[in-house]
mmCIF file of C-alpha atoms in Angstrom:
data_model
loop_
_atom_site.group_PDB
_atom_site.id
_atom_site.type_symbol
_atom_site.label_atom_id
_atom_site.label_comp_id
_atom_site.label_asym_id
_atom_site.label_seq_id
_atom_site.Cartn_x
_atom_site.Cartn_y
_atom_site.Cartn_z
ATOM 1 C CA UNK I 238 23.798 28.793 -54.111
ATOM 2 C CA UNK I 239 19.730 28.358 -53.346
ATOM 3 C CA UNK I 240 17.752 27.089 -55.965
ATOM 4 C CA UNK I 241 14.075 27.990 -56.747
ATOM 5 C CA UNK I 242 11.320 25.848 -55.003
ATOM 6 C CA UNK I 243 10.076 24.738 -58.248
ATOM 7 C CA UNK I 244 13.743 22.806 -59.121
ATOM 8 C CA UNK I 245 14.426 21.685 -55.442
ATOM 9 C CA UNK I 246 14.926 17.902 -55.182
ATOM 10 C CA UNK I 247 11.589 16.273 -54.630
ATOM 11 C CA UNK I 248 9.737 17.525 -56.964
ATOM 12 C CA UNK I 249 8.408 16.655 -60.047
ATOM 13 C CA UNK I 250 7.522 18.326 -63.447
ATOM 14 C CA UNK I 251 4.267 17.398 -63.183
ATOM 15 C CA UNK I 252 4.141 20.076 -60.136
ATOM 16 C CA UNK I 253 5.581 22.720 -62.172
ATOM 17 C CA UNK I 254 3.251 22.044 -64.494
ATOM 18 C CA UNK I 255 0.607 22.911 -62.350
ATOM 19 C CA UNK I 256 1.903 25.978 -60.610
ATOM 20 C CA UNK I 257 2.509 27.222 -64.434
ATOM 21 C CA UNK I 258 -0.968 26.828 -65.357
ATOM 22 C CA UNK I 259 -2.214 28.088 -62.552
ATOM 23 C CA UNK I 260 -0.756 31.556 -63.140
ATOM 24 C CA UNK I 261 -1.749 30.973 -66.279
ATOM 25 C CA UNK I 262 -5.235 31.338 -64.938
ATOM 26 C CA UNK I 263 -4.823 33.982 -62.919
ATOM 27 C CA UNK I 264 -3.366 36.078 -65.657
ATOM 28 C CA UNK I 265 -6.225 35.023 -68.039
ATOM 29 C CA UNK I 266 -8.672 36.439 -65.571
ATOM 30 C CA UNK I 267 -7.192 39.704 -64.944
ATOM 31 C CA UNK I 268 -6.955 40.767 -68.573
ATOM 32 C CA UNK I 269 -11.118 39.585 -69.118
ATOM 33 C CA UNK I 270 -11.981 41.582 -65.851
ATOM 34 C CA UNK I 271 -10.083 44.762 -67.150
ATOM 35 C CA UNK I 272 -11.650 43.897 -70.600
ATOM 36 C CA UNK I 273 -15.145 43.934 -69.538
ATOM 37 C CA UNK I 274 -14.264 47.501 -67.192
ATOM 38 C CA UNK I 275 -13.178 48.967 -70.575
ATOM 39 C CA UNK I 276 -16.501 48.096 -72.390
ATOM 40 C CA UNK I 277 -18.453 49.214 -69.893
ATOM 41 C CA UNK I 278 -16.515 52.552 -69.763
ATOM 42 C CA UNK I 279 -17.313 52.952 -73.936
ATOM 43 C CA UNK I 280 -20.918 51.930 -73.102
ATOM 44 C CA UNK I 281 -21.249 54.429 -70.699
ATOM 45 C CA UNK I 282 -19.856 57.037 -73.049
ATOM 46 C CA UNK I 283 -21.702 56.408 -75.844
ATOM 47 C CA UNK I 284 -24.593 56.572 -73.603
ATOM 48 C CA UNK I 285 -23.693 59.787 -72.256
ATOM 49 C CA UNK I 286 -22.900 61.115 -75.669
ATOM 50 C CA UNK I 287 -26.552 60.480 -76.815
ATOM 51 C CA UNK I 288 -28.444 61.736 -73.800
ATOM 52 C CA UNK I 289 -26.252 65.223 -73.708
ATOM 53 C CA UNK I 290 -27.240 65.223 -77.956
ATOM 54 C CA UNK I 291 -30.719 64.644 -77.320
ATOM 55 C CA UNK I 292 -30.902 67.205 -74.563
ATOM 56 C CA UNK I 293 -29.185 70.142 -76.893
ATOM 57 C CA UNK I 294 -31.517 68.942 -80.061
ATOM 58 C CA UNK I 295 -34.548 69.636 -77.275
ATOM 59 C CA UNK I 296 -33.377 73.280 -76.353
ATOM 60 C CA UNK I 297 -33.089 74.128 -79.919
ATOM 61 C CA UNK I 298 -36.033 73.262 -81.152
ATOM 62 C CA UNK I 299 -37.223 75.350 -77.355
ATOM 63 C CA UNK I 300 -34.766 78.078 -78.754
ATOM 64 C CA UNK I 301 -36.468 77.893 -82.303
ATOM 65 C CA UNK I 302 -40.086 78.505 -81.039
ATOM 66 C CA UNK I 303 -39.622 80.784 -78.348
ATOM 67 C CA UNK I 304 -37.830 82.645 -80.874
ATOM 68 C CA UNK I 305 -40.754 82.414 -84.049
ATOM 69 C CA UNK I 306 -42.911 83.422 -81.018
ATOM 70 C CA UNK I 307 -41.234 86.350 -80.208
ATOM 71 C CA UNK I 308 -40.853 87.473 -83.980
ATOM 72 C CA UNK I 309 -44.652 87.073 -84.249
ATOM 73 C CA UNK I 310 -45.055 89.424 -81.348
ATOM 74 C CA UNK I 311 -42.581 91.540 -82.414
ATOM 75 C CA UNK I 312 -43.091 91.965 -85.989
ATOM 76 C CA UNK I 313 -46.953 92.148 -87.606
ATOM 77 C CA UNK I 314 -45.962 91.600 -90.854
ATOM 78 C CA UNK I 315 -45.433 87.843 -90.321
ATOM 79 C CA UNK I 316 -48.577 87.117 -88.767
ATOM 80 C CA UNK I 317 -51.273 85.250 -90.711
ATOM 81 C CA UNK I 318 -54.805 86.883 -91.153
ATOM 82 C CA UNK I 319 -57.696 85.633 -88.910
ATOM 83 C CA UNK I 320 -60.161 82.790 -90.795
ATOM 84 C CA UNK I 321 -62.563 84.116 -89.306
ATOM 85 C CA UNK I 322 -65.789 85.450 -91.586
ATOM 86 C CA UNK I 323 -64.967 88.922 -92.415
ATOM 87 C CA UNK I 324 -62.294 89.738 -89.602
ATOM 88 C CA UNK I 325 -58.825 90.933 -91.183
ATOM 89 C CA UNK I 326 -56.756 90.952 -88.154
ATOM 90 C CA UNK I 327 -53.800 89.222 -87.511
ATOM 91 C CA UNK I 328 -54.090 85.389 -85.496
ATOM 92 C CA UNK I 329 -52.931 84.857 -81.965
ATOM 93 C CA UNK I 330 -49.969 82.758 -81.758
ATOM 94 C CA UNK I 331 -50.274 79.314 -81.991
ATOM 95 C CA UNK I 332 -53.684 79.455 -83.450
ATOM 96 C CA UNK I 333 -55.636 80.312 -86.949
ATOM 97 C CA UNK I 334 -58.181 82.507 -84.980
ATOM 98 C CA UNK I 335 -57.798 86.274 -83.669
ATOM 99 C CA UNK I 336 -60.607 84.918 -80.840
ATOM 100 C CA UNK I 337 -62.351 82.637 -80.133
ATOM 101 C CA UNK I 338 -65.670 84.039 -81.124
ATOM 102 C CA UNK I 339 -64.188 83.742 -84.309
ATOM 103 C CA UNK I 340 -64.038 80.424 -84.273
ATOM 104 C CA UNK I 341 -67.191 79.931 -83.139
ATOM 105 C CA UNK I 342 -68.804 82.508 -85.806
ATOM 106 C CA UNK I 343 -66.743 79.755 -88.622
ATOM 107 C CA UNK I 344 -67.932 77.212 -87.362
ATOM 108 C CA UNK I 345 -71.758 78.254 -87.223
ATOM 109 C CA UNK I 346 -71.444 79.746 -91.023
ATOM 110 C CA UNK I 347 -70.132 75.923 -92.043
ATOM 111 C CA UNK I 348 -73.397 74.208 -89.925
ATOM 112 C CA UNK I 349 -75.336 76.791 -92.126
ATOM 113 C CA UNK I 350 -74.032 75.538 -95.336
ATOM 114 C CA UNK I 351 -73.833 72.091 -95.165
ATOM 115 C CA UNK I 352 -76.861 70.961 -92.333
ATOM 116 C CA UNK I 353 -79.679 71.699 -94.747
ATOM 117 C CA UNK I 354 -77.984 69.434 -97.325
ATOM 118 C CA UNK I 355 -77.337 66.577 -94.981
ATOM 119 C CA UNK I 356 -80.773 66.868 -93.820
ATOM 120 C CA UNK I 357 -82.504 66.864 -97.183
ATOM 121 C CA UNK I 358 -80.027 63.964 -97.887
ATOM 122 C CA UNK I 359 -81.301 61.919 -94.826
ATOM 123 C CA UNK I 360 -85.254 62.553 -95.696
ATOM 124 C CA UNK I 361 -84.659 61.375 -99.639
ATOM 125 C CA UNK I 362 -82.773 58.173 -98.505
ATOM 126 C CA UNK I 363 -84.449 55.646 -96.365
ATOM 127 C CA UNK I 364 -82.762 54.240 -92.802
ATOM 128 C CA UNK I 365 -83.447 50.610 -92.212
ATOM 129 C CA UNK I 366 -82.024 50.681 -88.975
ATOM 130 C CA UNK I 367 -84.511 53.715 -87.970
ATOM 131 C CA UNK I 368 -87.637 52.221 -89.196
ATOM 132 C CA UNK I 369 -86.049 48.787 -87.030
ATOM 133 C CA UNK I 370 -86.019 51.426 -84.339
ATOM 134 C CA UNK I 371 -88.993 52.666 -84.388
ATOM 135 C CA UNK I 372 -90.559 49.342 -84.499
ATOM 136 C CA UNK I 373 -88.402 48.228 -81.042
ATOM 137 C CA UNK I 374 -90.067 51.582 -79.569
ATOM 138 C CA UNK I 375 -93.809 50.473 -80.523
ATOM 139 C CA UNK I 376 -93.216 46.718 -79.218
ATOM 140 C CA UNK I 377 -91.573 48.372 -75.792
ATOM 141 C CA UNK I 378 -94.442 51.167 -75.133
ATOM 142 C CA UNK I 379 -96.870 48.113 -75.616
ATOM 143 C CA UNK I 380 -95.128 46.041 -73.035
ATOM 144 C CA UNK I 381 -94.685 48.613 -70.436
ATOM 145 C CA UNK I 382 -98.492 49.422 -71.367
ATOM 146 C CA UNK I 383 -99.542 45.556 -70.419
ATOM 147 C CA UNK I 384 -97.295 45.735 -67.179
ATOM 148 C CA UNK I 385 -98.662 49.044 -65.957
ATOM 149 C CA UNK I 386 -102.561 47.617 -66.586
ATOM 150 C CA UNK I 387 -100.802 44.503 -64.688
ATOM 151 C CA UNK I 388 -99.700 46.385 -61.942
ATOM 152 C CA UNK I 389 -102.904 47.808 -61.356
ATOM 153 C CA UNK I 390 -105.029 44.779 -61.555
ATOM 154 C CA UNK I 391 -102.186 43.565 -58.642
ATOM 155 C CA UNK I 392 -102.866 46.525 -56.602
ATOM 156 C CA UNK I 393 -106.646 45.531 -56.915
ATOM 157 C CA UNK I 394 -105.739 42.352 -55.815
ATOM 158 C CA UNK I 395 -104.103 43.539 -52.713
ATOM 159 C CA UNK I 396 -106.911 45.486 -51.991
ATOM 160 C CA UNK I 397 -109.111 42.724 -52.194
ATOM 161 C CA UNK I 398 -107.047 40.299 -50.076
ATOM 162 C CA UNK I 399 -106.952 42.744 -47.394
ATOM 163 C CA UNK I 400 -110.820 42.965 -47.335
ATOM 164 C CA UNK I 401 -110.879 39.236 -47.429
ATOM 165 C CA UNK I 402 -108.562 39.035 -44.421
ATOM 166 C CA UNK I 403 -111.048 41.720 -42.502
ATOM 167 C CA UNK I 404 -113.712 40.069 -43.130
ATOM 168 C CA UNK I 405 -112.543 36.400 -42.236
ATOM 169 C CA UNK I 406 -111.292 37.472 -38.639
ATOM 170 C CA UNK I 407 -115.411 39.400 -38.026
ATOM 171 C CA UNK I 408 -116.354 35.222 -38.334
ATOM 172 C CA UNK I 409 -117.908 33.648 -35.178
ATOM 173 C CA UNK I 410 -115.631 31.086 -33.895
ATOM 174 C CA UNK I 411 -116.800 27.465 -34.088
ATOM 175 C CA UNK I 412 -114.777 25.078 -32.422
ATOM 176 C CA UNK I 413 -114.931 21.012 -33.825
ATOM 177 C CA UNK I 414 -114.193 18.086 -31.648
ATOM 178 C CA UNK I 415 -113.209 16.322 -34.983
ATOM 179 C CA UNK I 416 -111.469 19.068 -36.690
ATOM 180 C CA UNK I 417 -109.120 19.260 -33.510
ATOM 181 C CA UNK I 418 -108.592 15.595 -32.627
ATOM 182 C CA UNK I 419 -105.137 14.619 -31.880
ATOM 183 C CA UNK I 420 -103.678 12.661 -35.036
ATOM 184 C CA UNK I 421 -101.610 9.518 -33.853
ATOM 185 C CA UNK I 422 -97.886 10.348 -33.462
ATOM 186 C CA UNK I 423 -97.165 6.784 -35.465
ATOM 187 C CA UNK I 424 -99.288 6.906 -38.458
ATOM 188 C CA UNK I 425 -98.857 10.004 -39.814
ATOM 189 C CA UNK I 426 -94.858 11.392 -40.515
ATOM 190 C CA UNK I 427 -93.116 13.669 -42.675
ATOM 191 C CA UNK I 428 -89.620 14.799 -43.256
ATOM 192 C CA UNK I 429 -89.216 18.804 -42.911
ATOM 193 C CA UNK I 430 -88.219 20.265 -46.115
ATOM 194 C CA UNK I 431 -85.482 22.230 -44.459
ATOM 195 C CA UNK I 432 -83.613 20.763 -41.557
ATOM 196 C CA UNK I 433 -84.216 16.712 -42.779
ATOM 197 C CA UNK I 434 -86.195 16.016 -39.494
ATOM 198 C CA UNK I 435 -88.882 13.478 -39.085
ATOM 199 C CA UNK I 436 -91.980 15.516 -37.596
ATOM 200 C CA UNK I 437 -96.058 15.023 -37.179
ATOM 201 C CA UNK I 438 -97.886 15.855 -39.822
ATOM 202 C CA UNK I 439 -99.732 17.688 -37.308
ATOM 203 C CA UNK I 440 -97.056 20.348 -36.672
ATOM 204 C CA UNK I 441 -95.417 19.672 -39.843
ATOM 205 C CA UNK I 442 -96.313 23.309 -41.305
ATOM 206 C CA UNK I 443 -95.723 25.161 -38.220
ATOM 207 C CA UNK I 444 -92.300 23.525 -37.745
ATOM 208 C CA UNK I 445 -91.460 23.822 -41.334
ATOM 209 C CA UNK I 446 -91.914 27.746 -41.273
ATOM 210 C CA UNK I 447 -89.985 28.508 -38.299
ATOM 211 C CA UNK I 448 -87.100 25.875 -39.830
ATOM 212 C CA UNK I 449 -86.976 27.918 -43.119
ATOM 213 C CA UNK I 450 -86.773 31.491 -41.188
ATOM 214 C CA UNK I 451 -84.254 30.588 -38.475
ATOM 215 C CA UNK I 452 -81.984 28.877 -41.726
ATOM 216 C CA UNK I 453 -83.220 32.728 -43.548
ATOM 217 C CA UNK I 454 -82.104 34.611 -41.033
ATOM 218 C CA UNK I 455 -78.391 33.365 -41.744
ATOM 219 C CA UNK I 456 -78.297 35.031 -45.037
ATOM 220 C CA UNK I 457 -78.183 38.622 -46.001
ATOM 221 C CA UNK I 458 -80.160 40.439 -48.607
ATOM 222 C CA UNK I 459 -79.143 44.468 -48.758
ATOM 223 C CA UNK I 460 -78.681 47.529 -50.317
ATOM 224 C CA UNK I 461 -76.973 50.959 -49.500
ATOM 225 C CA UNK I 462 -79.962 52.886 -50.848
ATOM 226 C CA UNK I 463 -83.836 52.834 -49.731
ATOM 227 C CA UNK I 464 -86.852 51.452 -52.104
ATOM 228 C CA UNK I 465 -88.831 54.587 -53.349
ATOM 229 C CA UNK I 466 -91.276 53.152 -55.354
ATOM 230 C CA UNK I 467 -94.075 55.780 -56.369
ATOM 231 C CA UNK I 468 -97.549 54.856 -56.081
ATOM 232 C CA UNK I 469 -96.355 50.626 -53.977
ATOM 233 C CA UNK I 470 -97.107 50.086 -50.468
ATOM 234 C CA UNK I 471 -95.595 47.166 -48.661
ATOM 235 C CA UNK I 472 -93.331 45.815 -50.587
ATOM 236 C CA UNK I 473 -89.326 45.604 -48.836
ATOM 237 C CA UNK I 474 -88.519 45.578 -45.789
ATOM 238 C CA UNK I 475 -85.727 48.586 -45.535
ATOM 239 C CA UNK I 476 -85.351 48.085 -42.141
ATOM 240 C CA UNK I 477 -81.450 49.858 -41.830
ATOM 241 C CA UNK I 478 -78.861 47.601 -40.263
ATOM 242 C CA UNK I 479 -76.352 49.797 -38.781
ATOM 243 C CA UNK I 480 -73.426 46.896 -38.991
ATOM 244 C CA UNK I 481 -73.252 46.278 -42.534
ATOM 245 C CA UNK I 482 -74.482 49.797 -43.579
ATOM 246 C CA UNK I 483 -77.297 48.098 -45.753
ATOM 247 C CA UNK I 484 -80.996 48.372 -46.226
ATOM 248 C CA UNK I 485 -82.918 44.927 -46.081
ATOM 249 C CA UNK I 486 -84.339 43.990 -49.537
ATOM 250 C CA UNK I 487 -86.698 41.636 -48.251
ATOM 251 C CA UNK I 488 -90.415 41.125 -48.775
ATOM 252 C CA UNK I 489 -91.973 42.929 -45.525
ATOM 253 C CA UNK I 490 -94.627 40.025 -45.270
ATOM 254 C CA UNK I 491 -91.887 37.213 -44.578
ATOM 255 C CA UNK I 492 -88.901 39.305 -43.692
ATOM 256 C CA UNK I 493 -87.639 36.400 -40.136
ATOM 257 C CA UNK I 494 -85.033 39.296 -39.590
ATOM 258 C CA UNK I 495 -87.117 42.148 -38.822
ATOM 259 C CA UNK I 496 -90.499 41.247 -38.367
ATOM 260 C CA UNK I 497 -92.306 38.982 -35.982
ATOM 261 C CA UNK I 498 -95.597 36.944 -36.345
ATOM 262 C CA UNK I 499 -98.076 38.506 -33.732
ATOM 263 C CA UNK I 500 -98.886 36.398 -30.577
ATOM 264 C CA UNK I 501 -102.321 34.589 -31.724
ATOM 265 C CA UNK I 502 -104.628 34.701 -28.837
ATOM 266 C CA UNK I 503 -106.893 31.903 -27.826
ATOM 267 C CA UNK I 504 -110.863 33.268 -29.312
ATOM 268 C CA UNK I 505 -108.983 34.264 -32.613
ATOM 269 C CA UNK I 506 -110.584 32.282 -35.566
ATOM 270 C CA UNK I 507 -108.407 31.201 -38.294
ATOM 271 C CA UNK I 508 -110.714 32.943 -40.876
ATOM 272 C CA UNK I 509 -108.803 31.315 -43.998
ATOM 273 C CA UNK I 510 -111.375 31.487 -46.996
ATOM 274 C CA UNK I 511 -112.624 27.912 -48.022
ATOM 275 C CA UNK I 512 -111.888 26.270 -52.087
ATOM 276 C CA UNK I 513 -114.072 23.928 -53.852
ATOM 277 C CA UNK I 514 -111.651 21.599 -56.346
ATOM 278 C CA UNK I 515 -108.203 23.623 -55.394
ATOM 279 C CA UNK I 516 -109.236 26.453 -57.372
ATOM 280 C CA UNK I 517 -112.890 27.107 -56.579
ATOM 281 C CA UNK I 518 -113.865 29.663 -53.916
ATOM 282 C CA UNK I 519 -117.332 28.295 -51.617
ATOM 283 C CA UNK I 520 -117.837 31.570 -49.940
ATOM 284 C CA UNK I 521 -117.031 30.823 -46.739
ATOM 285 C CA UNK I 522 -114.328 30.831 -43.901
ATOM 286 C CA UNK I 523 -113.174 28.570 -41.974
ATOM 287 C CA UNK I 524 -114.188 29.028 -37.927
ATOM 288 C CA UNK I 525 -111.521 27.202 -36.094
ATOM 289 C CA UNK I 526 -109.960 28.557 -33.349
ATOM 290 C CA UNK I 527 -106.409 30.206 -35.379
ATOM 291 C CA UNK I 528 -104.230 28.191 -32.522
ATOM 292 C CA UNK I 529 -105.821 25.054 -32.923
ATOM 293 C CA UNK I 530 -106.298 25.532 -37.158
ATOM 294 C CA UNK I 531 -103.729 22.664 -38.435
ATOM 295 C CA UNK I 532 -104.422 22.824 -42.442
ATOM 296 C CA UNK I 533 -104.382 26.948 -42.303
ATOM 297 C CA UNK I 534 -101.106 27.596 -40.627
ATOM 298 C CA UNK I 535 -100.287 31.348 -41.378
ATOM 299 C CA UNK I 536 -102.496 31.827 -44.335
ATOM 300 C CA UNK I 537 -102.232 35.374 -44.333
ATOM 301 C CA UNK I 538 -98.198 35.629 -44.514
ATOM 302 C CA UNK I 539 -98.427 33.317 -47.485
ATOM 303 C CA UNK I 540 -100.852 34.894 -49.844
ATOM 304 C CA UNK I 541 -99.816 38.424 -49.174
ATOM 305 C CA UNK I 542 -96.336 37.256 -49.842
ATOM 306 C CA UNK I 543 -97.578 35.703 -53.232
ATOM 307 C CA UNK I 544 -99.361 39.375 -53.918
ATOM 308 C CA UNK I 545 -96.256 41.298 -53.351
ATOM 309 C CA UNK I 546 -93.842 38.959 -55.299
ATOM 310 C CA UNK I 547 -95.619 39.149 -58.257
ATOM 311 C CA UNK I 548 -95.678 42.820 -57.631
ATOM 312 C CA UNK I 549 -91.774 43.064 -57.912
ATOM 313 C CA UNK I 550 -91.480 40.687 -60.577
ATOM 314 C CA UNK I 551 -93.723 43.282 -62.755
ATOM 315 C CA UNK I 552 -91.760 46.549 -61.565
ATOM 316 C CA UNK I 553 -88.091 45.050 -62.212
ATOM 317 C CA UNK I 554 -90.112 43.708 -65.660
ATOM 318 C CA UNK I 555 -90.968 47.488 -66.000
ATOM 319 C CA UNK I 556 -87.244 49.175 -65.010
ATOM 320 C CA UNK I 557 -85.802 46.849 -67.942
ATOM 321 C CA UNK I 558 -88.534 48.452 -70.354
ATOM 322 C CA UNK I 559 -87.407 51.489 -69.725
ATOM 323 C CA UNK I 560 -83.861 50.971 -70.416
ATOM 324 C CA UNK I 561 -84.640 49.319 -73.430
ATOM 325 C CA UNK I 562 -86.634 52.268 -74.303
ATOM 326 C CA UNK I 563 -83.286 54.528 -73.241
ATOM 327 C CA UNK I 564 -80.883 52.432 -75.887
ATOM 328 C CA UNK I 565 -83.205 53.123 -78.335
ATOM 329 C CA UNK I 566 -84.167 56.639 -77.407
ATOM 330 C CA UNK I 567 -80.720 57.663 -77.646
ATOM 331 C CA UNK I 568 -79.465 55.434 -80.722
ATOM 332 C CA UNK I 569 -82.123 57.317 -82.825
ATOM 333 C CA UNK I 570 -80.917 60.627 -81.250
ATOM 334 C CA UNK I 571 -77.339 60.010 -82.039
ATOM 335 C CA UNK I 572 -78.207 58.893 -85.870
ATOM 336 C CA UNK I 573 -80.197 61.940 -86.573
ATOM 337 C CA UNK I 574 -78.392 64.362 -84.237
ATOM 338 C CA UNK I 575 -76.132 67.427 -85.446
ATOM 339 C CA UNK I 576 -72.880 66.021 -85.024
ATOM 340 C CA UNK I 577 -73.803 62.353 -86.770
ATOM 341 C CA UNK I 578 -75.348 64.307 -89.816
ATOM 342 C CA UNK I 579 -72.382 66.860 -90.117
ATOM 343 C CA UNK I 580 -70.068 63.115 -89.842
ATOM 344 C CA UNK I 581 -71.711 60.930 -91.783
ATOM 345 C CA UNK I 582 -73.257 61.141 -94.870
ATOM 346 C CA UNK I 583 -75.261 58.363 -97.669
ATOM 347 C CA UNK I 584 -74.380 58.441 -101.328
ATOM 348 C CA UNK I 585 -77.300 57.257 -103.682
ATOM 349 C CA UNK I 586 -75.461 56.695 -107.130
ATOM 350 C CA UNK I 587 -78.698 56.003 -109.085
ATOM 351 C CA UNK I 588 -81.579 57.378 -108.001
ATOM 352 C CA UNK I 589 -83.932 55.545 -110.242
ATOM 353 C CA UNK I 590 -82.932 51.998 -108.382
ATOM 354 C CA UNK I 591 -84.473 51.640 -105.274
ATOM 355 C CA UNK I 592 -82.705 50.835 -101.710
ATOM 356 C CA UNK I 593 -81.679 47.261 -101.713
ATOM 357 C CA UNK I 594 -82.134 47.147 -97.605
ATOM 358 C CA UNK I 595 -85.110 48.175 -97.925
ATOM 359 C CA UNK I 596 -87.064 45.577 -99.676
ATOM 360 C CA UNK I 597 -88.685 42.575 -97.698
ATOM 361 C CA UNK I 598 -86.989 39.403 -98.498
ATOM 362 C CA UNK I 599 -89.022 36.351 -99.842
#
């Protein structure tokens, strides 16, 4: 007779130990793997259950209304009688009005009865805030005032420096030995501004102003609309740049991109108009030759430049007036408009005290 593996001779109990626990194991897993199936099986029922409930509570409150609709339809005697001012016939469906002019016709006969009120309400009481209003609209229309006397004492200014140019290039050309002597290369040195260079003081501004446009040029200053400034001349470039799609925002006078200082020819005087103490204009020009000028170095560029900047600073001054003036325009609208008088509304339990806000403090 054959005996099981498990008693042959050999082996231990220590190996049927093991083999026993190991089915052990096996069993234990089975039954938590069909336990966890089962659970999920309820879960999915209940589930189930709730969304096929939920979908037959939907279709009969659907049922319910299409039904109270049709009833309406069907049968006048349950409809309700138009609110509208003297109409007595029956509502639409789903609403309190036989029409909508109705509605409309309500609604004016209620702005009847209770604007009038509201307004006399708002004249009797003081605002603080609208008197603070009306104060921000004085100081504004007095600032946009000042800028628009500014920007025509700047247009007269441009005016004038154009005349001033004209009449410094009609000067006769004198041309200095001293004026145009060569400066020694070892005395006198400067570092440019720009590029860190050690240069002559002699071409020091020319070299400086072609450093700053060729490091200009490397930047990009646009806009996808044009400047259409009413009543300014010369003030932006807007030279289009097909590749980005932009408009250059630029000053004209010292755009590097887009416009190029004219060739100076050789009987050109320099023309630039003379100062006593800085400040102090003498009168008179000065008659060097414009190519050989060293202290004088594109004169014109520079002040017209100046002009025109302080031009834009006073017109973007003037655009945030105005939308100052458009908060406050339409804050005091709002406040005093139909639909924040029919909304709002300002108790005064004693008339005999006077408004607290009102008084100034010490």
């Amino acid at each position: 007779m054959r005996t099981p593996n498990t008693f042959k001779k050999g082996r231990g109990k220590g190996q049927f130990r093991r083999a026993k626990s190991g089915e052990v194991a096996y069993l234990e897993a089975l039954y938590s793997s069909a336990l966890a199936e089962a659970v999920n099986m309820k879960k999915m029922e209940k589930l189930k259950k709730k969304v096929d409930w939920k979908k037959e509570k939907k279709q009969k409150l659907v049922g319910k209304r299409k039904h109270a609709e049709t009833m309406d339809v069907q049968d006048p005697a349950v409809l309700r009688q138009c609110l509208g001012p003297h109409c007595v016939n029956p509502n639409r469906p789903g609403s309190k009005y036989c029409s909508d002019d109705c509605g409309m016709n309500l609604a004016a006969v209620r702005i009847y009865e209770i604007l009038p009120q509201r307004i006399q309400q708002w004249q009797n009481s003081p605002s603080v805030a609208e008197e603070h209003s009306k104060k921000m609209l004085e100081n504004i229309l007095r600032e946009q005032q000042d800028v628009h006397t500014h920007l025509k004492y700047l247009e007269g200014q441009y005016h004038e420096l154009e005349a001033i140019i004209l009449r410094g290039k009609q000067q006769a050309i004198c041309k200095d030995e001293e004026s145009t002597k060569v400066i020694p290369e070892r005395v006198q040195q400067i570092f440019c501004v720009s590029c860190g260079k050690s240069i002559s003081m002699r071409v020091a501004l020319r070299h400086m102003e072609h450093c700053f446009a060729k490091y200009e040029c490397k930047a990009s200053f646009g806009s996808l609309y044009p400047t259409c400034i009413e009543g300014a001349t010369r003030l932006f470039c807007d030279v289009y740049d097909p590749t980005s799609e932009r408009y250059c925002k630029r000053l004209q006078v010292l755009c590097p991109e887009h416009s190029k200082d004219p060739k100076v020819s050789s009987d050109e005087v320099c023309g630039c108009p003379l100062v006593h103490n800085v400040f102090e204009p003498t009168g008179n020009f000065c008659c060097l030759p414009k190519c050989l000028c060293i202290h004088h170095y594109c004169w014109e560029k520079l002040r017209r430049a100046e002009v025109d900047l302080e031009r834009v600073r006073a017109l973007y001054k003037l655009e945030l007036l105005s939308e100052q003036e458009h908060k406050v325009r339409t804050s005091m609208r709002n406040r005093t408009g139909l639909l924040g008088l029919m909304l709002h509304q300002t108790i005064q339990h004693d008339p005999l005290t006077n408004d607290l806000r009102s008084r100034e403090d010490n």
